[in-house]
Structure formats: C-alpha cells, structure tokens
Amino acid sequence: MADRYVPTIDQARSLHRQMIRIRLFEEHAGALAEAGKIPGFIHLYVGQEAIAVGVADNLRTGDAVTSHHRGHGHAIAMGADLRAMYSELLGRRTGYCKGLSGSMHVSDSSIGMLGANGIVGAGIPHALGAAFHARYRGNDSVAVAFFGDGATNIGVFHESANLAAVLGLPVIFVCENNGYAEFSPQSSQSLIADVADRAASYGMPGEVVDGMDVCAVHAAAQRAIARAREGDGPMLLEAKTYRYYDHQGVKGLRKSYRSEEEVEQWRNRDPISSFEAWLDTEALLDHGEAASVWAEVAEEVQSAASFADAQPEPDAADLMAYVYAGG
Amino acid sequence: MPAASDSSRELTYVRAFNEGLRQVMREDDDVFVIGEDVAGYGGVFNAFQGLLDEFGERRVVDTPISEMGFIGLGVGAAIRGLRPVCDLMFFDFLGVALDQIFNQAAKLHFMSGGSMSVPLTLTTAGGGGVSAGPQHSQSLEAWLAHVPGLKVAMPATPYDAKGLGVAAIRDNNPTVVVLSKQLLGRRGPVPEDLYEVPLGEAHTARAGDDVTVIAISRMVGEALAAAADLAERGGPSLEVIDVRTVQPLDSATILESVRRTNRAIVVHEAVTFGGVGAEIAAQIQELAFDYLDAPVIRLASPFAPVPFSPGLEAVYFPNAGTIAEAATRLVQRTFA
C-alpha cells in the first residue's frame, strides 16, 4: 500500500513549514546545548520530521499523542508554542513544565500532546488511556503512540499492543525505526527486519512506510486513523527513518557506531529537501518560496529562543507546589 | 459523619470497600474499574462483585494479564479526565507494573508543571497470614510511601475500607489502597451513607496513658487486642493509633500522643528494615526526643521473605502477644 498523499497547495505548504519548524528548532536547540546553555540531556529529532508532521496533520482537536525522549518534533507538530518549548529546555519558569522537567518531558495536554517521556516505552499505554477515554465519552477521537524501534523490545510495548487489540481501542502505534536503540543497531536487538511484522501477533494490521517521505507517512497515517475512528481498532505503522545526530546531544560520539557513509546515504534522502524537490516539480512551491520559508522560520526560532533566554528560573517555592494536585 | 441510625449495621471489610466503590460509581460516571477478572468474576477477593451487572462493560473492564499495560492505560485515561480504579490483584505484583506507578502516575502532575493530574486509584491486596507464600504475602507500602506524588492508604477496619476507598477515588492524585487479605472477611460497623475517611488523618483507636502503639493495617487489631489484654491483667495502658494512610503520614497525631505517653512502639507486617516504622521512629526521636522515657521500638517482621508453612508464618508476624510483651518490657525498661 505504498500510495502517497497528494496535498493541495495550502496543505503542502503547511507540511513543508512544519517540518522546517522542527528542523530549525532542533538545530538551534543543538547549538544551545553545545554552547552549554541547555542543561542535561537533549535528544534531537532531526531527520525524522516527516513522521511527526505526516501523522499529526491527520489529527484534530480531541485527538492525543504520546511521545518519547526524542519528543520535540511531536510537540511542535501538534502545535506547541516554541517559546514555551525553549523555555522548558532552558529550565525557565515559562516553560511548558515550568522548568521542572526539561527536554525529555515536554507536554501540553491542551493541544493533545500528553507528554514526551524519559522512560522507553512508558508513554505507549498512556495513548491507550486517551483512546479509552475517547470511546468512554462516545466520540471518535483517536490516540497515537510514537515510540522508537528500541521500545519494541520492552514489555510495556507488547502489553499495550495486545491490550489495545483485545479492547479494540482507537490507537495508532507509530514506530519510528531509526535503526538504532541508543548505540546498538536494530539487527542486534531483534531478529526480525520489520517491526511491523509484530502486528500479526496481536491480531492487528501492520504496515511499513517510508519515514523520509512525508506524503507516504501522511497516507498511511490517514488510513490507520480512519479505521481507528470507525471503530476498527488499533494498527501498527513502522516508519523507516534515521536520526542525523547522536542518540543524545549533537556529536557526543565517544565511539563510532555507524559509518559516515551510512549517515550520508540517509541525508541524501532528507525528508525536507526531497519534499521541496517534489513541490518544485509539481509547481506547488518554488525554490525562492522555499528559501523564504526557511528564513521566516529561522527568525521565529531565533525569536522564541531569545524570549526563553530572558525568562526567569523557577522559584524555590515551585519545588513543592506541584508534587500533589489539590482539590 | 455517619448518621446514628445506621451505626449498628455490620459489613465485612471487602463488602464495605465494594459498597463505597459502587456508591462513588453511581455518583460519578467518570469512575471505571479495570483489571484482571474484575468484571465477569468480580475480583478474586470479591472486591468488585456485582459491578459488571450494575454498571456494564463500559465501566467494568477485564484485561489480559498485563499490569503495566492496564495501569498505564489508567494513567492515560486519568490525564484525560477519567477516574480509573486499577486493580493490582496482589501487592506482590507491584514489581511488574512499578514504572507506571512511580515514574508515571506519581510524577506527571509535577512533570507537567501542574497542568496534568492523575486521579488514579490502585487497589491491591497485601499482607500475609494466609499461607500464600513468599510471592503473595508481602507488605510493600514503604516502597510506595518513599515516592513523592503517591498516596498510600492502609485500611484496618471495614469502616475505613469504605471511607478510605471513597476518599482515594475522589482524590486528584494517584492513590494506592492496600486491602489486607486477612481482614477481608472481618465484620464491623459500616454506615450505609456514602462517606469519606480523609487521607492523612490518623485515628486514635484506643486512648491510653503509658505507651503509644502506632499500628498499620491488620496490626491495629492486634494492638487493640494487646491493649485489652494488658488492661485486664493490670498491665501498661496502651494508646493505639491507626495511621490509616502511610503517605501522607499524620505525624502530628503520633507526636501529640507520644508527648503524653512518653513511649512508642511502631508495629507493621512489613519487614523491620527500612519499613514505614523506621520513618515513624525517626520522626519521633527528631521531634519528641525530650519527651521519651525509653527508646522507640519497632515491632515488625524479620528480614526474610514471608514463609509458607503455617507454623512458621505464625511466628513471622508481630501479634497481640508480642505487642503486649514489648509494651510491658518498655515500661519496665528491660529492653536490651
């Protein structure tokens, strides 16, 4: 089912801009981390933009996503405010989590972004809960669980996939297979080449999709989401992709675990440049227009980062303010 | 507070819990129950008996044996605004689901800067004394009480099984309700009305003068039996405090009592080392040191798994006899 989504001009421009917003947000976040301005860990989504954008474009108000440690892309694709994102990454009070959580845990439930998560696989069952909630309320909202190939070897993935299938929940499992669980290749983690094959063992459909092609992701997600909305239960999509930077940070390569050639091969299939080439061919957006989008987004990102950098750090009183919910 | 008219009605501990849950479910459509054999079978300890018939499959949901999965589902549903009651069949199964409890449910309110909350109740059956063996008899409340963001209720009576259960479900935080397996069939007065026992308020189960016995769950009954026995024999007068919740812990009630009696024994089923009793003892010596006439004693279980063989299990746990003996020795200052 290797069909591709054919966007209208407005849709195409929106997908294009969203991918660039993620790309430049991440590139700048990487630079800030290198400069020592972002404390702690940072896991960049660069290279995987087509997946978050291609899936999220099919979602609407009331839908939800759960994410993982590499979660900035999902938040931005869901419509997160870049100023609150950077504020969180910098540990500032105006951050999405008031500076209490950091890069790995950005969430904004008001836009259906239920959280990045520092524990591999842990966000997956939360998507089941959101889907359960939708059905409980009698509406046709759906939930998407994003996770990596590494997460498909942890128990909670299997429990969640089976449980979602048994309960017939409107969940779309989106495996972003970037080929590496931290520093270990997928081939050392599992004896099957396609994670999508696992779907059969839960009695749900599985499908492999090119994660570097936003239109392919979009089409596959559209089908999976439509069947979930219609009450036909969960589905597993595996998007083959690649992360350009290291597991953590930009270049913290103590040891090489992948070749320059491999990185280069994937970069040659860059989701944004390949989409731009197609847009140009289809006369939906020419090079000059594309260049102005990059410039506008660069300005937006720079402005969001500057805003964040001027914000105050949390007060000591904030430490105990959110341990327990009141009321 | 309960009406005087129904103060004489008695229910078993597990029926009392069930009644509270049922009443909250009638009042609030957002409350649902999920777990293994909670629907068709009504829970292996009958805690969920009759709920499927009354509320249907939408609100009473059986799952595969996937505690991490369905508790995680509960966390997600709670974030979205429902009030899940997730049943972890035995307290000992905590390990297979722990991440969803201590890293997810406990932390998401904090981690979202207060914008999300997790009003999830986790019910479970803890404690030993029924020859359930080392993997079905534990009291692991100290693990949970150690985690900021969780609340832990340990009802000792049918009245509290209902009232603490109701309070837990209505609370906006993840709250674990540990039902004691040995107490499930124990009868006691339970008002018919829907009521709450507030989380974080200890109960002075018996007033006394010489020794404060701070007890958890089933040990409250043992402490009361010890107090009655000593009173009959003209021994030391025991004040018995039922902590009701180990997180939050009502330190004020404990300290007020110890400042009067000047002696304290903490008693629970969990092993002594690193148990909640150690925390209580530490608080007493930090905050009431000058009032103490004797060391604070912890009466709890030896540092071994809970044994299966009935005779061995009987000597494993503290009981009314060991509590009475400890209190007597404490007053006589004959502890080593």
XYZ file of C-alpha atoms in Angstrom:
663
model
C 0.000 0.000 0.000
C 2.745 2.374 -0.998
C 0.425 5.167 -2.044
C 1.268 8.765 -1.368
C -0.844 11.602 -0.149
C -1.387 14.325 -2.720
C -1.719 17.590 -0.835
C -3.377 20.737 -2.026
C -1.121 23.742 -2.282
C -2.089 25.003 1.173
C -1.655 21.584 2.731
C 1.696 21.150 1.018
C 2.955 24.478 2.287
C 1.798 23.657 5.783
C 3.591 20.287 5.833
C 6.705 21.963 4.468
C 6.722 24.740 7.039
C 6.045 22.391 9.930
C 8.980 20.165 9.025
C 11.225 23.197 8.800
C 9.981 24.484 12.150
C 11.006 21.199 13.737
C 14.314 21.112 11.860
C 15.365 24.612 12.822
C 14.040 24.371 16.357
C 16.191 21.301 16.819
C 19.256 22.667 15.066
C 19.148 25.735 17.281
C 18.489 23.642 20.380
C 21.547 21.587 19.468
C 23.601 24.766 19.153
C 22.351 25.984 22.524
C 23.236 22.632 24.069
C 26.719 22.761 22.526
C 27.106 26.251 23.946
C 26.248 24.932 27.389
C 23.001 26.853 27.617
C 20.728 23.793 27.865
C 21.367 21.763 30.994
C 21.111 17.969 30.996
C 20.256 15.710 28.105
C 18.841 16.559 24.710
C 17.682 14.113 22.032
C 17.283 15.726 18.635
C 14.594 14.735 16.154
C 16.461 15.966 13.075
C 15.949 13.544 10.181
C 12.654 12.174 11.463
C 10.477 15.261 10.833
C 8.288 13.680 8.150
C 6.844 11.232 10.659
C 5.587 13.639 13.311
C 4.328 16.058 10.664
C 2.793 13.437 8.383
C 0.897 11.829 11.253
C -0.119 14.952 13.157
C -1.564 16.584 10.060
C -4.305 13.943 10.184
C -5.231 14.674 13.781
C -7.857 17.076 15.024
C -8.978 18.636 18.280
C -9.725 15.914 20.805
C -7.085 13.526 19.481
C -3.967 12.854 21.512
C -0.393 11.732 21.068
C 2.138 10.288 23.459
C 5.800 10.570 22.771
C 9.232 9.533 23.902
C 12.569 11.000 24.912
C 13.036 12.362 21.362
C 9.799 14.261 21.592
C 10.267 17.871 20.495
C 9.095 17.068 16.973
C 5.789 15.622 18.122
C 5.090 18.614 20.330
C 5.803 21.079 17.516
C 3.793 19.061 15.003
C 0.853 19.169 17.423
C 1.104 22.937 17.559
C 3.269 23.621 20.592
C 4.426 27.156 21.274
C 8.134 27.381 20.505
C 8.689 29.951 23.238
C 7.310 27.619 25.905
C 9.338 24.783 24.366
C 12.636 26.660 24.549
C 11.759 27.970 27.986
C 11.395 24.397 29.187
C 14.628 23.289 27.557
C 16.411 26.165 29.276
C 14.808 25.331 32.631
C 12.771 28.516 32.863
C 9.562 29.200 34.670
C 7.683 29.998 31.454
C 8.423 26.518 30.116
C 5.675 24.036 29.393
C 6.513 22.285 32.645
C 7.603 25.419 34.496
C 11.204 24.310 34.201
C 10.577 21.266 36.385
C 11.043 18.638 33.697
C 13.271 19.613 30.792
C 13.772 18.420 27.242
C 12.685 14.816 27.740
C 9.291 15.568 29.249
C 7.618 18.365 27.335
C 3.834 18.130 27.424
C 0.844 20.296 26.598
C -2.397 18.493 27.215
C -4.384 21.442 25.827
C -3.160 20.537 22.323
C -3.336 16.784 22.898
C 0.400 16.390 23.449
C 0.300 14.148 26.523
C 3.995 14.120 27.022
C 7.417 13.136 25.939
C 8.716 10.544 28.337
C 12.090 9.710 29.794
C 11.340 6.014 30.196
C 11.466 3.972 26.989
C 8.013 2.669 26.064
C 6.284 4.216 29.077
C 4.153 6.634 27.083
C 2.656 3.888 24.920
C -0.068 2.745 27.338
C -0.985 6.367 28.033
C -2.183 6.515 24.434
C -4.417 3.547 25.212
C -5.835 5.533 28.096
C -6.546 8.511 25.857
C -8.211 6.194 23.337
C -10.183 4.538 26.116
C -11.304 7.981 27.263
C -12.494 8.858 23.745
C -14.557 5.701 23.497
C -15.823 6.162 27.061
C -17.091 9.595 26.089
C -18.635 8.162 22.959
C -16.693 10.263 20.472
C -14.473 9.213 17.570
C -11.216 10.744 18.763
C -8.083 8.648 18.416
C -4.697 8.455 20.088
C -1.270 7.979 18.565
C 1.623 6.409 20.432
C 5.010 7.369 18.988
C 7.955 5.208 20.001
C 11.271 4.034 18.599
C 12.445 0.678 17.361
C 14.247 0.170 20.665
C 10.949 0.404 22.544
C 9.516 -2.565 20.687
C 11.691 -4.834 22.804
C 10.389 -3.672 26.151
C 7.486 -5.430 27.802
C 5.161 -2.472 28.025
C 5.032 -2.237 24.224
C 3.823 -5.818 23.927
C 1.367 -5.480 26.794
C -0.034 -2.296 25.304
C -0.308 -3.613 21.754
C -2.096 -6.742 22.879
C -4.329 -4.864 25.309
C -5.300 -2.279 22.692
C -6.151 -5.064 20.250
C -8.176 -7.039 22.801
C -10.100 -3.936 23.849
C -10.409 -2.721 20.251
C -9.144 0.732 21.158
C -8.697 3.554 18.618
C -4.905 3.680 18.933
C -2.319 4.037 16.203
C 1.073 2.651 17.151
C 3.733 4.549 15.232
C 7.176 3.008 15.441
C 9.847 5.441 14.302
C 12.505 2.983 13.302
C 15.724 4.966 13.068
C 17.802 1.817 13.096
C 19.408 2.267 16.482
C 18.487 1.669 20.080
C 20.851 4.241 21.521
C 24.133 2.970 20.066
C 23.078 -0.559 19.120
C 21.831 -1.455 15.649
C 18.362 -2.908 15.330
C 19.845 -6.149 13.978
C 21.434 -6.772 17.373
C 18.135 -6.163 19.178
C 15.673 -8.237 17.234
C 15.827 -10.975 14.628
C 13.045 -9.527 12.508
C 13.816 -6.826 9.952
C 10.410 -5.178 10.063
C 8.843 -4.171 13.362
C 5.521 -4.067 11.502
C 5.626 -7.876 11.375
C 4.953 -7.906 15.099
C 1.436 -6.613 14.482
C 0.286 -10.039 13.348
C 0.960 -11.478 16.783
C -1.568 -9.054 18.278
C -4.152 -9.605 15.591
C -3.838 -6.113 14.168
C -2.648 -4.868 10.775
C 0.929 -3.694 10.397
C 2.463 -1.637 7.643
C 5.907 -0.414 6.717
C 6.134 3.117 5.406
C 8.980 5.330 4.186
C 9.548 7.646 7.121
C 11.564 10.055 4.988
C 8.574 10.776 2.752
C 6.005 12.997 4.406
C 3.348 12.154 1.813
C 3.822 8.414 2.284
C 3.593 8.793 6.064
C 0.580 11.015 5.658
C -1.276 8.489 3.506
C -0.527 5.551 5.790
C -1.474 7.517 8.901
C -4.671 8.688 7.247
C -5.764 5.102 6.629
C -4.795 3.918 10.096
C -6.518 6.868 11.758
C -9.641 6.484 9.639
C -10.073 2.841 10.584
C -9.493 3.655 14.253
C -12.139 6.394 14.092
C -14.545 3.954 12.533
C -14.109 1.572 15.441
C -11.932 -0.987 13.661
C -9.279 -0.975 16.354
C -5.557 -0.359 16.515
C -2.883 -0.591 13.858
C 0.901 -0.613 13.852
C 2.790 1.620 11.426
C 6.531 1.302 11.117
C 8.209 4.352 9.598
C 11.769 3.667 8.469
C 13.847 6.702 9.254
C 17.161 7.959 10.555
C 18.418 10.435 13.101
C 21.184 12.633 11.828
C 22.709 13.459 15.190
C 23.809 11.303 18.018
C 21.463 9.475 20.362
C 21.978 12.310 22.821
C 23.291 15.739 22.018
C 24.787 16.752 18.700
C 28.059 14.954 18.360
C 28.902 13.228 21.613
C 30.492 10.345 19.733
C 32.838 8.637 22.123
C 32.892 5.655 19.813
C 31.705 5.402 16.277
C 28.815 3.000 15.895
C 27.686 3.958 12.421
C 29.615 4.954 9.329
C 29.816 8.377 7.728
C 28.647 6.725 4.508
C 25.517 5.467 6.208
C 24.720 8.918 7.613
C 25.370 10.458 4.216
C 23.093 7.968 2.436
C 20.214 8.886 4.670
C 20.920 12.600 4.490
C 20.667 12.282 0.734
C 17.073 11.218 1.273
C 16.382 14.162 3.538
C 12.633 14.481 4.126
C 12.597 18.243 3.661
C 14.830 18.553 0.581
C 13.114 15.651 -1.144
C 9.719 17.197 -0.404
C 10.952 20.529 -1.711
C 12.126 18.874 -4.935
C 8.691 17.348 -5.364
C 6.941 20.625 -4.539
C 9.044 22.354 -7.161
C 8.268 19.697 -9.766
C 4.584 19.938 -9.013
C 4.777 23.732 -9.108
C 3.402 23.958 -5.572
C 6.367 25.862 -4.152
C 9.455 27.030 -5.962
C 12.992 27.333 -4.607
C 12.664 31.005 -3.909
C 9.487 30.496 -1.907
C 11.066 27.630 -0.042
C 14.028 29.817 0.832
C 11.768 32.461 2.316
C 10.071 29.835 4.485
C 13.464 28.823 5.860
C 14.276 32.460 6.566
C 10.942 33.168 8.244
C 11.172 30.086 10.416
C 14.772 30.870 11.329
C 13.551 34.206 12.596
C 10.671 32.622 14.506
C 13.041 30.145 16.146
C 15.597 32.776 16.999
C 12.940 34.981 18.498
C 11.486 32.110 20.556
C 14.924 31.214 21.879
C 15.686 34.830 22.767
C 12.358 35.105 24.543
C 13.145 31.987 26.551
C 16.625 33.133 27.425
C 15.187 36.267 29.011
C 12.790 34.377 31.255
C 13.296 33.768 34.977
C 14.250 30.459 36.509
C 11.747 28.717 38.787
C 11.371 29.953 42.345
C 12.368 27.774 45.268
C 8.675 27.744 46.184
C 7.847 25.986 42.908
C 9.676 22.901 44.139
C 6.874 21.766 46.427
C 3.968 23.370 44.576
C 3.293 20.584 42.095
C 4.060 17.381 43.976
C 0.373 16.807 44.708
C -2.698 18.083 42.929
C -5.217 19.905 45.072
C -8.974 19.930 45.006
C -20.152 11.749 59.508
C -22.351 8.660 59.677
C -25.892 9.017 60.882
C -26.509 7.476 64.291
C -29.371 5.432 62.897
C -27.211 3.126 60.815
C -24.206 2.879 63.129
C -25.168 -0.655 64.095
C -25.132 -2.182 60.613
C -22.198 -4.507 60.063
C -20.470 -5.442 56.834
C -17.352 -7.367 56.021
C -14.254 -5.360 55.161
C -14.363 -6.334 51.489
C -18.116 -5.722 51.192
C -17.622 -2.330 52.772
C -14.967 -1.449 50.200
C -17.247 -2.726 47.443
C -20.161 -0.652 48.706
C -18.118 2.553 48.726
C -16.852 1.940 45.206
C -20.353 1.193 43.990
C -21.727 4.366 45.560
C -18.996 6.522 44.036
C -19.615 4.918 40.650
C -23.299 5.815 40.921
C -22.391 9.377 41.763
C -19.646 9.879 39.172
C -19.794 8.419 35.674
C -16.071 9.125 35.221
C -15.145 6.317 37.625
C -14.378 2.983 35.972
C -12.759 -0.246 37.106
C -10.118 -2.110 35.121
C -8.023 -5.175 35.858
C -7.776 -8.922 35.720
C -11.016 -10.781 36.422
C -12.664 -7.705 37.903
C -15.713 -7.851 35.640
C -17.055 -11.340 34.971
C -15.535 -12.852 38.083
C -15.933 -9.840 40.373
C -12.324 -9.835 41.531
C -10.516 -12.791 43.049
C -11.218 -11.337 46.513
C -14.789 -10.311 45.628
C -13.908 -6.645 45.867
C -15.666 -5.923 42.553
C -18.614 -8.282 42.940
C -21.759 -7.133 41.191
C -20.225 -4.110 39.496
C -20.463 -5.538 35.994
C -24.172 -6.217 36.451
C -24.844 -2.726 37.686
C -22.511 -0.661 35.510
C -21.874 -2.776 32.419
C -18.820 -3.492 30.296
C -18.156 0.158 29.538
C -17.222 0.830 33.169
C -16.022 -2.537 34.427
C -13.291 -3.881 32.188
C -11.448 -7.192 32.212
C -7.934 -7.218 30.808
C -5.218 -9.671 29.843
C -2.526 -10.297 32.482
C -0.755 -7.047 31.663
C -0.439 -4.913 34.765
C 1.987 -2.463 33.158
C -0.408 -2.144 30.245
C -3.668 -1.578 32.051
C -2.222 0.602 34.798
C -0.551 2.635 32.053
C -3.928 2.823 30.336
C -5.307 4.089 33.616
C -2.647 6.799 33.761
C -3.550 7.970 30.255
C -7.278 7.878 30.971
C -6.707 9.817 34.197
C -4.726 12.511 32.389
C -7.709 12.884 30.063
C -10.137 13.331 32.945
C -11.450 9.913 33.947
C -11.064 8.347 37.398
C -9.740 4.846 36.878
C -9.712 2.244 39.618
C -6.994 -0.185 38.534
C -6.748 -3.454 40.392
C -3.366 -4.991 41.047
C -4.529 -8.388 42.255
C -1.725 -8.949 44.792
C 0.541 -6.290 46.298
C 3.431 -8.578 45.367
C 2.741 -7.933 41.669
C 3.883 -4.344 42.152
C 7.202 -5.100 40.504
C 5.717 -5.931 37.115
C 3.949 -2.573 36.908
C 6.154 -0.344 39.001
C 7.312 2.068 36.297
C 3.770 3.164 35.543
C 3.205 3.769 39.239
C 6.366 5.503 40.444
C 7.712 7.162 37.289
C 4.461 7.909 35.523
C 1.411 8.221 37.793
C 3.417 9.690 40.659
C 5.349 12.270 38.637
C 3.148 13.526 35.810
C 1.499 16.286 37.838
C 4.909 17.603 38.830
C 6.451 16.932 35.439
C 3.755 18.897 33.661
C 4.211 21.860 35.956
C 0.800 21.158 37.438
C -1.140 21.176 34.165
C -1.931 17.455 34.252
C -3.150 15.382 37.159
C -3.553 11.650 37.619
C -6.644 10.856 39.703
C -5.970 7.130 39.591
C -6.734 4.646 42.338
C -4.757 1.450 42.530
C -6.383 -1.223 44.641
C -4.433 -4.225 45.808
C -4.459 -6.999 48.413
C -1.485 -7.069 50.753
C -0.225 -8.781 53.833
C 0.251 -12.351 54.911
C -1.048 -14.902 57.339
C -2.962 -16.957 54.803
C -0.170 -19.310 53.671
C 0.013 -17.589 50.330
C 3.793 -17.966 50.257
C 6.686 -15.575 49.703
C 5.345 -14.037 46.456
C 1.746 -13.419 47.549
C 2.066 -12.192 51.155
C 4.158 -9.048 51.198
C 3.596 -5.584 52.594
C 5.477 -3.232 50.284
C 3.967 0.090 51.363
C 7.383 1.540 52.199
C 8.343 1.315 48.512
C 5.382 3.500 47.615
C 5.466 5.853 50.579
C 9.019 6.721 49.506
C 7.846 8.201 46.201
C 6.762 11.858 46.122
C 3.421 12.146 44.338
C 1.824 8.931 45.600
C -0.623 8.457 48.453
C -0.977 5.147 50.251
C -3.989 4.086 52.307
C -3.945 1.004 54.535
C -7.441 0.445 55.960
C -7.622 -1.533 59.199
C -11.408 -1.739 59.589
C -14.487 -2.206 57.393
C -15.409 1.416 58.147
C -12.095 2.594 56.730
C -12.090 0.134 53.835
C -15.135 2.002 52.588
C -14.219 5.524 53.647
C -10.575 5.468 52.579
C -11.558 3.796 49.307
C -14.031 6.575 48.564
C -11.503 9.261 49.511
C -8.883 7.638 47.283
C -11.170 7.567 44.250
C -12.206 11.175 44.747
C -8.647 12.350 45.334
C -6.916 14.029 42.407
C -3.683 12.149 42.972
C -2.606 8.568 42.354
C -3.572 6.709 45.495
C -2.910 3.107 46.398
C -5.463 1.370 48.604
C -3.965 -1.715 50.194
C -6.650 -4.089 51.394
C -5.432 -6.591 53.972
C -6.073 -10.168 52.859
C -6.592 -11.380 56.408
C -9.162 -8.698 57.104
C -11.319 -9.239 54.016
C -13.946 -11.240 55.890
C -13.703 -9.280 59.147
C -17.006 -7.652 60.128
C -17.538 -4.231 61.597
C -19.936 -1.291 61.678
C -20.300 0.472 58.325
C -22.771 3.294 57.691
C -24.916 2.965 54.595
C -24.286 6.547 53.534
C -21.538 7.483 51.149
C -18.757 8.951 53.297
C -15.031 9.632 53.149
C -12.279 8.977 55.631
C -9.811 11.762 54.833
C -6.391 10.732 53.563
C -3.708 11.835 56.017
C -5.675 11.711 59.250
C -4.699 9.027 61.731
C -7.285 7.586 64.091
C -6.788 7.059 67.806
C -8.383 3.639 68.029
C -7.952 3.458 71.803
C -6.864 6.059 74.313
C -4.202 5.154 76.880
C -1.515 6.561 79.141
C 1.686 4.553 79.185
C 2.683 3.512 75.689
C 1.632 4.720 72.239
C 1.321 1.852 69.791
C 1.371 3.141 66.218
C -0.057 0.397 64.044
C -0.606 -0.194 60.349
C -3.460 -2.141 58.770
C -4.046 -5.592 60.328
C -1.694 -4.762 63.196
C -4.236 -2.248 64.529
C -6.467 -5.139 65.570
C -3.527 -6.942 67.145
C -2.567 -3.799 69.063
C -6.136 -3.352 70.300
C -6.184 -6.978 71.461
C -2.887 -6.412 73.282
C -4.287 -3.282 74.928
C -7.414 -5.104 76.090
C -5.361 -7.989 77.410
C -2.987 -5.725 79.335
C -5.884 -3.715 80.741
C -7.433 -6.907 82.014
C -4.165 -8.003 83.601
C -3.422 -4.596 85.096
C -0.505 -4.052 82.737
C 0.543 -0.876 80.998
C -2.164 1.269 79.442
C -1.785 1.389 75.651
C -2.885 4.140 73.331
C -3.412 2.675 69.863
C -3.051 4.854 66.802
C -4.213 3.557 63.444
C -2.161 5.523 60.917
C -4.767 4.842 58.190
C -2.506 6.328 55.496
C 1.254 5.941 55.439
C 1.512 8.687 52.796
C 0.595 11.299 53.775
C 1.508 10.354 57.322
C -0.299 12.127 60.158
C 2.814 12.881 62.184
C 1.011 15.422 64.359
C -1.350 12.874 65.897
C 1.510 10.467 66.531
C 3.737 13.103 68.112
C 0.963 14.506 70.278
C 0.326 11.053 71.683
C 3.967 10.198 72.298
C 4.493 13.514 74.097
C 1.812 12.330 76.557
C 2.745 8.668 76.948
C 6.498 9.164 76.568
C 6.891 5.738 74.975
C 6.256 4.426 71.495
C 6.049 1.129 69.666
C 5.568 1.032 65.921
C 4.086 -2.158 64.536
C 3.564 -3.408 60.994
C 3.634 -6.559 58.888
C 6.390 -5.370 56.551
C 9.965 -6.255 57.433
C 11.546 -4.033 60.057
C 14.495 -2.841 57.966
C 13.573 0.258 56.011
C 9.897 -0.107 56.806
C 7.477 2.730 57.434
C 8.092 2.089 61.149
C 11.664 3.260 60.696
C 10.402 6.579 59.346
C 7.923 6.971 62.194
C 10.586 6.110 64.784
C 12.956 8.622 63.209
C 10.343 11.378 63.285
C 9.575 10.675 66.949
C 13.213 10.909 68.017
C 13.748 14.040 65.930
C 10.640 15.861 67.066
C 9.825 14.455 70.517
C 13.244 13.453 71.844
C 12.903 15.249 75.152
C 9.601 13.540 75.859
C 10.896 9.995 75.515
C 11.394 7.794 78.565
C 12.518 4.821 76.515
C 13.771 4.011 73.022
C 11.202 3.830 70.248
C 10.612 0.171 69.454
C 9.828 -1.244 66.023
C 7.887 -4.482 66.096
C 7.764 -5.842 62.597
C 8.815 -8.853 60.582
C 12.281 -10.399 60.382
C 14.432 -9.737 57.334
C 13.298 -12.823 55.469
C 10.631 -13.496 52.860
C 7.212 -14.391 54.251
C 7.302 -18.171 54.829
C 4.634 -20.560 53.608
C 4.376 -23.154 56.396
C 1.581 -22.056 58.771
C 3.547 -22.589 61.963
C 6.490 -20.611 60.677
C 4.286 -17.874 59.299
C 2.586 -17.539 62.682
C 5.865 -16.650 64.369
C 6.958 -14.416 61.491
C 4.480 -11.586 62.103
C 4.029 -9.476 65.221
C 0.809 -10.249 67.102
C -1.126 -9.211 70.197
C 1.168 -11.310 72.370
C 4.415 -9.823 71.104
C 2.957 -6.326 71.300
C 1.840 -6.822 74.918
C 5.221 -8.238 75.828
C 7.088 -5.391 74.166
C 4.914 -2.791 75.885
C 5.484 -4.403 79.248
C 9.228 -4.534 78.777
C 9.271 -0.966 77.530
C 7.592 0.266 80.695
C 9.914 -1.876 82.815
C 12.922 -0.636 80.813
C 14.065 -4.203 80.262
C 14.822 -3.839 76.572
C 18.463 -4.532 75.857
